[in-house]
Amino acid sequence: LNIISSCLYACIHAEVQEDRHYSIYGIILVNTFFPEIEGGAPGNYVGRDLAIRLNEETIKDATPNDFLVYHMHQHCDAEVLLFPGLQLHVNAEYYDVHPQNYMQNPEGLLTTNYIPPNENVFVMGAHEDGPRSIRLPYAVMRWWIMVKGNQAEINQEAVDCFFDHSKKPKNTGANFLLYTNSHYIDYREEAALALSKIKPIHVMGKCQGNTSAPPIVHRLQSPQCQPYEEKKRPPSVIVVSKEREERSNNYIAEREFRFVLMMENANSPGYISEKILDAFMAGSIPIYYGTTEVFDIFNKKAFIYY
């Protein structure tokens, strides 16, 4: 790679599906380790031009010296694997370029066992370590961005809470438990139902512990939970208001809950999402399920492994 003359390309827009937001993780990684490559993240680096949006026109100008960052679930207006330069694919769970990718995967199975055949593609995520892949859980990527990203100063308070007990977030503990999911996973719904029998739980999203209802399945979407009908919802399940949901990001919303139910979509090596980080930053106690590799990152005494 001739870094001196390299331009950075990325899938950084989402006109086709509004609910797909661009991710800056991979862009910041490239900017950090290869600052000579021209192109930065949207709205993040003053004095650095925006990375080139990959589409049918811009790919014509791409050369083998250029670099592409491709983040999972990001729409590109061009065939990613036709890009001639080196590519970094950030994949935490469902690999969109997999022949049976997330969007064509009705059972929501992880696709972390796939590496594109192209020799110019390198993958970072839940994949096993290999010549063109490195296992790096998404929780660690999120942490790295918070600590090393250009907004590290803004995140300093949240980062300090992990190392300085006196700066641990003040959780009000006003409510018992928060459950935030829409993606249907049977054991997660069963856990929510069981926990709601201890004390009332609050829910955000479609999942409400309604184990008697089958998931809603659409061809271009992961299986979705079927919430209770309004009149049939038990009093032990309290729906968070839309207004409150829209004005809060995860860890701010979680500051009012002693526990947060955050079970991964699968128990798979290398698959640790950012969900557990959100709970810790809120001062909540995560109720977690997933790979036991989580104990290599977080203190096992700091959360409940379900």
Tab-separated table of C-alpha atoms in Angstrom:
chain	number	residue	atom	x	y	z
A	1	LEU	CA	0.000	0.000	0.000
A	2	ASN	CA	1.415	3.354	-1.068
A	3	ILE	CA	0.019	5.317	1.884
A	4	ILE	CA	1.351	8.657	0.637
A	5	SER	CA	-1.065	8.658	-2.294
A	6	SER	CA	-3.974	6.831	-0.659
A	7	CYS	CA	-7.540	8.059	-0.345
A	8	LEU	CA	-10.014	6.656	2.168
A	9	TYR	CA	-13.356	5.377	0.921
A	10	ALA	CA	-16.267	4.416	3.158
A	11	CYS	CA	-19.964	3.563	3.193
A	12	ILE	CA	-20.966	6.615	5.180
A	13	HIS	CA	-24.452	7.472	4.007
A	14	ALA	CA	-27.776	5.723	4.454
A	15	GLU	CA	-30.333	7.052	1.993
A	16	VAL	CA	-31.710	3.630	1.073
A	17	GLN	CA	-32.764	2.633	4.597
A	18	GLU	CA	-33.132	5.502	7.021
A	19	ASP	CA	-32.558	3.352	10.091
A	20	ARG	CA	-29.017	2.490	9.006
A	21	HIS	CA	-26.663	5.079	10.445
A	22	TYR	CA	-23.052	5.266	9.347
A	23	SER	CA	-20.446	4.112	11.826
A	24	ILE	CA	-17.181	5.937	12.343
A	25	TYR	CA	-15.298	3.167	14.182
A	26	GLY	CA	-13.349	1.897	11.204
A	27	ILE	CA	-12.673	5.400	9.880
A	28	ILE	CA	-11.181	6.509	13.203
A	29	LEU	CA	-9.030	3.366	13.306
A	30	VAL	CA	-7.589	4.152	9.881
A	31	ASN	CA	-7.088	7.828	10.761
A	32	THR	CA	-5.247	6.827	13.936
A	33	PHE	CA	-2.914	4.199	12.533
A	34	PHE	CA	-2.504	5.583	9.016
A	35	PRO	CA	-2.869	9.383	9.332
A	36	GLU	CA	-1.330	9.845	5.878
A	37	ILE	CA	-4.438	8.368	4.246
A	38	GLU	CA	-6.670	11.224	3.138
A	39	GLY	CA	-10.257	11.159	4.403
A	40	GLY	CA	-11.991	11.359	7.766
A	41	ALA	CA	-15.236	10.674	9.587
A	42	PRO	CA	-18.300	12.896	9.124
A	43	GLY	CA	-18.269	15.800	11.555
A	44	ASN	CA	-15.347	14.499	13.569
A	45	TYR	CA	-11.948	15.738	12.424
A	46	VAL	CA	-11.444	19.441	11.844
A	47	GLY	CA	-9.156	20.094	8.902
A	48	ARG	CA	-9.584	16.616	7.412
A	49	ASP	CA	-11.716	16.165	4.315
A	50	LEU	CA	-14.567	13.704	4.464
A	51	ALA	CA	-13.810	10.147	3.341
A	52	ILE	CA	-15.053	9.453	-0.168
A	53	ARG	CA	-18.493	7.921	-0.344
A	54	LEU	CA	-18.301	4.621	-2.216
A	55	ASN	CA	-20.822	4.440	-5.045
A	56	GLU	CA	-20.989	3.377	-8.686
A	57	GLU	CA	-19.239	6.548	-9.844
A	58	THR	CA	-16.495	6.933	-7.220
A	59	ILE	CA	-15.432	3.292	-7.447
A	60	LYS	CA	-14.346	3.998	-11.045
A	61	ASP	CA	-11.647	6.348	-9.728
A	62	ALA	CA	-10.449	4.012	-6.968
A	63	THR	CA	-6.955	2.551	-7.352
A	64	PRO	CA	-5.096	-0.338	-5.681
A	65	ASN	CA	-3.404	2.291	-3.484
A	66	ASP	CA	-6.701	3.413	-1.966
A	67	PHE	CA	-8.306	2.070	1.215
A	68	LEU	CA	-11.919	1.117	1.977
A	69	VAL	CA	-13.559	0.863	5.394
A	70	TYR	CA	-16.728	-1.213	5.417
A	71	HIS	CA	-18.823	-1.479	8.588
A	72	MET	CA	-21.518	-4.090	9.111
A	73	HIS	CA	-25.085	-3.152	8.132
A	74	GLN	CA	-23.924	-0.200	6.037
A	75	HIS	CA	-25.447	0.264	2.617
A	76	CYS	CA	-23.041	0.914	-0.234
A	77	ASP	CA	-24.110	2.084	-3.671
A	78	ALA	CA	-21.443	-0.130	-5.234
A	79	GLU	CA	-20.310	-3.738	-4.910
A	80	VAL	CA	-17.885	-3.633	-1.990
A	81	LEU	CA	-15.799	-6.608	-3.078
A	82	LEU	CA	-15.025	-4.949	-6.429
A	83	PHE	CA	-13.050	-2.188	-4.716
A	84	PRO	CA	-9.426	-2.573	-5.940
A	85	GLY	CA	-7.514	-1.416	-2.863
A	86	LEU	CA	-7.107	-2.826	0.629
A	87	GLN	CA	-10.315	-3.188	2.613
A	88	LEU	CA	-10.972	-3.250	6.350
A	89	HIS	CA	-14.302	-4.873	7.224
A	90	VAL	CA	-15.611	-4.267	10.748
A	91	ASN	CA	-18.057	-7.042	11.579
A	92	ALA	CA	-19.378	-7.566	15.082
A	93	GLU	CA	-22.047	-10.144	14.366
A	94	TYR	CA	-23.942	-10.414	11.065
A	95	TYR	CA	-21.697	-10.139	8.026
A	96	ASP	CA	-23.545	-8.416	5.215
A	97	VAL	CA	-21.194	-9.580	2.454
A	98	HIS	CA	-21.657	-13.216	3.516
A	99	PRO	CA	-23.493	-15.176	0.769
A	100	GLN	CA	-26.231	-15.867	3.342
A	101	ASN	CA	-25.967	-12.550	5.113
A	102	TYR	CA	-28.002	-10.963	7.861
A	103	MET	CA	-30.549	-9.510	5.486
A	104	GLN	CA	-31.265	-12.976	4.051
A	105	ASN	CA	-30.940	-14.833	7.331
A	106	PRO	CA	-34.426	-15.453	8.782
A	107	GLU	CA	-33.097	-17.320	11.806
A	108	GLY	CA	-30.701	-14.522	12.743
A	109	LEU	CA	-27.674	-16.832	12.789
A	110	LEU	CA	-24.258	-15.256	13.243
A	111	THR	CA	-22.101	-15.248	10.117
A	112	THR	CA	-18.692	-14.836	11.708
A	113	ASN	CA	-17.254	-17.951	10.096
A	114	TYR	CA	-16.914	-16.300	6.698
A	115	ILE	CA	-13.962	-14.397	5.226
A	116	PRO	CA	-14.353	-13.063	1.659
A	117	PRO	CA	-12.055	-14.868	-0.791
A	118	ASN	CA	-10.493	-11.599	-1.981
A	119	GLU	CA	-6.896	-11.325	-0.766
A	120	ASN	CA	-7.272	-7.566	-0.320
A	121	VAL	CA	-9.972	-7.937	2.383
A	122	PHE	CA	-9.153	-7.990	6.115
A	123	VAL	CA	-11.808	-8.542	8.764
A	124	MET	CA	-11.976	-7.353	12.359
A	125	GLY	CA	-14.671	-8.562	14.741
A	126	ALA	CA	-15.920	-11.823	16.210
A	127	HIS	CA	-14.056	-13.878	13.601
A	128	GLU	CA	-11.375	-16.347	14.619
A	129	ASP	CA	-7.817	-15.026	14.298
A	130	GLY	CA	-6.331	-15.838	10.917
A	131	PRO	CA	-4.082	-14.511	8.127
A	132	ARG	CA	-6.726	-11.924	7.169
A	133	SER	CA	-8.819	-11.653	10.318
A	134	ILE	CA	-8.450	-10.646	13.948
A	135	ARG	CA	-10.835	-11.420	16.774
A	136	LEU	CA	-11.799	-8.189	18.503
A	137	PRO	CA	-15.147	-8.032	20.344
A	138	TYR	CA	-17.322	-5.069	19.507
A	139	ALA	CA	-17.337	-4.017	23.175
A	140	VAL	CA	-13.563	-3.517	22.939
A	141	MET	CA	-13.932	-1.483	19.727
A	142	ARG	CA	-16.513	0.733	21.429
A	143	TRP	CA	-14.211	1.152	24.426
A	144	TRP	CA	-11.261	2.039	22.210
A	145	ILE	CA	-13.242	4.716	20.398
A	146	MET	CA	-14.319	6.233	23.706
A	147	VAL	CA	-10.761	6.325	25.060
A	148	LYS	CA	-8.757	7.045	21.895
A	149	GLY	CA	-11.292	8.665	19.586
A	150	ASN	CA	-11.331	12.386	18.932
A	151	GLN	CA	-14.153	12.834	21.445
A	152	ALA	CA	-12.265	11.138	24.267
A	153	GLU	CA	-12.419	14.287	26.382
A	154	ILE	CA	-16.209	14.319	26.122
A	155	ASN	CA	-16.311	10.663	27.185
A	156	GLN	CA	-13.803	11.078	30.017
A	157	GLU	CA	-16.421	10.984	32.772
A	158	ALA	CA	-17.832	7.707	31.468
A	159	VAL	CA	-14.345	6.232	31.048
A	160	ASP	CA	-13.217	7.237	34.548
A	161	CYS	CA	-16.072	5.312	36.133
A	162	PHE	CA	-14.375	2.053	35.190
A	163	PHE	CA	-11.173	2.841	37.049
A	164	ASP	CA	-12.081	5.240	39.853
A	165	HIS	CA	-14.744	3.926	42.225
A	166	SER	CA	-15.409	7.439	43.528
A	167	LYS	CA	-16.518	8.430	40.014
A	168	LYS	CA	-18.909	5.543	39.550
A	169	PRO	CA	-22.142	6.854	37.984
A	170	LYS	CA	-24.916	7.589	40.445
A	171	ASN	CA	-27.691	5.180	39.621
A	172	THR	CA	-30.977	6.131	41.269
A	173	GLY	CA	-32.166	2.517	41.489
A	174	ALA	CA	-35.689	3.907	41.267
A	175	ASN	CA	-36.798	0.935	39.194
A	176	PHE	CA	-35.996	-2.765	39.216
A	177	LEU	CA	-34.944	-3.692	35.683
A	178	LEU	CA	-34.835	-2.377	32.116
A	179	TYR	CA	-35.130	-4.653	29.074
A	180	THR	CA	-34.364	-3.049	25.687
A	181	ASN	CA	-34.660	-5.250	22.614
A	182	SER	CA	-36.715	-5.768	19.490
A	183	HIS	CA	-34.719	-8.657	17.969
A	184	TYR	CA	-36.384	-11.924	19.010
A	185	ILE	CA	-34.275	-14.458	20.916
A	186	ASP	CA	-36.231	-17.136	22.756
A	187	TYR	CA	-34.042	-17.411	25.854
A	188	ARG	CA	-33.974	-13.630	26.243
A	189	GLU	CA	-37.763	-13.427	26.221
A	190	GLU	CA	-37.950	-16.306	28.709
A	191	ALA	CA	-35.494	-14.553	31.022
A	192	ALA	CA	-37.501	-11.327	30.876
A	193	LEU	CA	-40.679	-13.188	31.764
A	194	ALA	CA	-38.988	-14.946	34.684
A	195	LEU	CA	-37.530	-11.713	36.030
A	196	SER	CA	-40.882	-9.924	35.732
A	197	LYS	CA	-42.241	-12.404	38.260
A	198	ILE	CA	-39.777	-11.079	40.850
A	199	LYS	CA	-40.654	-7.406	40.383
A	200	PRO	CA	-42.182	-5.320	37.581
A	201	ILE	CA	-39.802	-4.684	34.699
A	202	HIS	CA	-39.670	-1.773	32.234
A	203	VAL	CA	-39.309	-2.447	28.516
A	204	MET	CA	-38.109	-0.407	25.519
A	205	GLY	CA	-38.587	-1.912	22.079
A	206	LYS	CA	-40.841	-4.702	20.860
A	207	CYS	CA	-39.569	-7.393	23.229
A	208	GLN	CA	-41.631	-7.651	26.414
A	209	GLY	CA	-41.215	-11.220	27.597
A	210	ASN	CA	-44.265	-12.350	25.647
A	211	THR	CA	-43.169	-15.990	25.332
A	212	SER	CA	-46.571	-17.240	24.198
A	213	ALA	CA	-46.363	-15.295	20.914
A	214	PRO	CA	-44.212	-16.424	17.947
A	215	PRO	CA	-41.675	-14.010	16.462
A	216	ILE	CA	-42.591	-11.759	13.556
A	217	VAL	CA	-40.490	-12.749	10.545
A	218	HIS	CA	-39.958	-10.670	7.412
A	219	ARG	CA	-37.566	-11.593	4.611
A	220	LEU	CA	-35.399	-8.472	4.901
A	221	GLN	CA	-35.378	-8.196	8.666
A	222	SER	CA	-34.219	-10.203	11.653
A	223	PRO	CA	-36.959	-11.980	13.644
A	224	GLN	CA	-38.805	-9.404	15.733
A	225	CYS	CA	-40.529	-9.838	19.071
A	226	GLN	CA	-44.293	-9.665	19.207
A	227	PRO	CA	-45.281	-7.329	22.033
A	228	TYR	CA	-48.307	-7.861	24.214
A	229	GLU	CA	-51.607	-6.415	23.130
A	230	GLU	CA	-52.284	-3.365	25.254
A	231	LYS	CA	-55.158	-4.915	27.206
A	232	LYS	CA	-53.373	-8.250	27.688
A	233	ARG	CA	-50.052	-6.917	28.947
A	234	PRO	CA	-49.504	-8.022	32.564
A	235	PRO	CA	-48.995	-5.265	35.169
A	236	SER	CA	-45.503	-6.678	35.777
A	237	VAL	CA	-44.423	-5.348	32.336
A	238	ILE	CA	-44.278	-1.556	32.051
A	239	VAL	CA	-43.682	0.061	28.657
A	240	VAL	CA	-41.354	3.081	28.680
A	241	SER	CA	-43.063	6.046	27.056
A	242	LYS	CA	-42.077	6.927	23.497
A	243	GLU	CA	-41.146	10.452	24.531
A	244	ARG	CA	-38.779	9.183	27.217
A	245	GLU	CA	-37.321	6.549	24.891
A	246	GLU	CA	-36.580	9.054	22.135
A	247	ARG	CA	-34.776	11.538	24.363
A	248	SER	CA	-32.433	9.004	25.976
A	249	ASN	CA	-29.495	7.012	24.712
A	250	ASN	CA	-29.078	3.604	26.338
A	251	TYR	CA	-26.825	4.367	29.245
A	252	ILE	CA	-28.674	7.569	30.213
A	253	ALA	CA	-31.994	5.712	30.235
A	254	GLU	CA	-30.458	2.921	32.305
A	255	ARG	CA	-29.425	5.237	35.173
A	256	GLU	CA	-32.847	4.795	36.762
A	257	PHE	CA	-32.663	0.995	36.844
A	258	ARG	CA	-30.794	-1.186	39.295
A	259	PHE	CA	-30.468	-3.994	36.761
A	260	VAL	CA	-30.363	-4.122	32.962
A	261	LEU	CA	-31.112	-7.327	31.083
A	262	MET	CA	-28.612	-7.576	28.244
A	263	MET	CA	-28.268	-11.024	26.783
A	264	GLU	CA	-26.393	-11.410	23.512
A	265	ASN	CA	-28.079	-12.682	20.364
A	266	ALA	CA	-25.908	-15.800	20.613
A	267	ASN	CA	-23.306	-17.487	22.798
A	268	SER	CA	-20.473	-17.416	20.295
A	269	PRO	CA	-16.690	-16.959	20.705
A	270	GLY	CA	-15.604	-13.365	20.242
A	271	TYR	CA	-19.154	-12.056	20.265
A	272	ILE	CA	-19.437	-9.433	23.013
A	273	SER	CA	-21.488	-6.409	22.019
A	274	GLU	CA	-21.407	-2.897	23.450
A	275	LYS	CA	-24.538	-3.528	25.554
A	276	ILE	CA	-22.668	-4.468	28.729
A	277	LEU	CA	-20.625	-1.250	28.500
A	278	ASP	CA	-23.803	0.825	28.419
A	279	ALA	CA	-24.981	-0.746	31.675
A	280	PHE	CA	-21.688	-0.131	33.454
A	281	MET	CA	-21.649	3.509	32.311
A	282	ALA	CA	-25.117	3.907	33.796
A	283	GLY	CA	-24.052	2.470	37.153
A	284	SER	CA	-26.479	-0.406	36.603
A	285	ILE	CA	-25.782	-4.083	37.206
A	286	PRO	CA	-25.836	-6.010	33.924
A	287	ILE	CA	-27.664	-9.322	33.825
A	288	TYR	CA	-25.677	-10.840	31.008
A	289	TYR	CA	-25.570	-13.955	28.875
A	290	GLY	CA	-23.116	-14.771	26.091
A	291	THR	CA	-19.623	-16.152	25.677
A	292	THR	CA	-17.680	-16.674	28.912
A	293	GLU	CA	-14.836	-14.780	27.215
A	294	VAL	CA	-16.582	-11.756	28.726
A	295	PHE	CA	-14.782	-12.643	31.983
A	296	ASP	CA	-11.464	-11.896	30.251
A	297	ILE	CA	-12.592	-8.283	29.798
A	298	PHE	CA	-14.869	-7.480	32.733
A	299	ASN	CA	-14.702	-8.371	36.425
A	300	LYS	CA	-17.007	-11.365	36.885
A	301	LYS	CA	-18.020	-9.998	40.310
A	302	ALA	CA	-19.324	-6.784	38.734
A	303	PHE	CA	-22.283	-8.338	36.917
A	304	ILE	CA	-24.643	-11.311	36.925
A	305	TYR	CA	-24.016	-14.044	34.364
A	306	TYR	CA	-27.434	-15.553	33.700
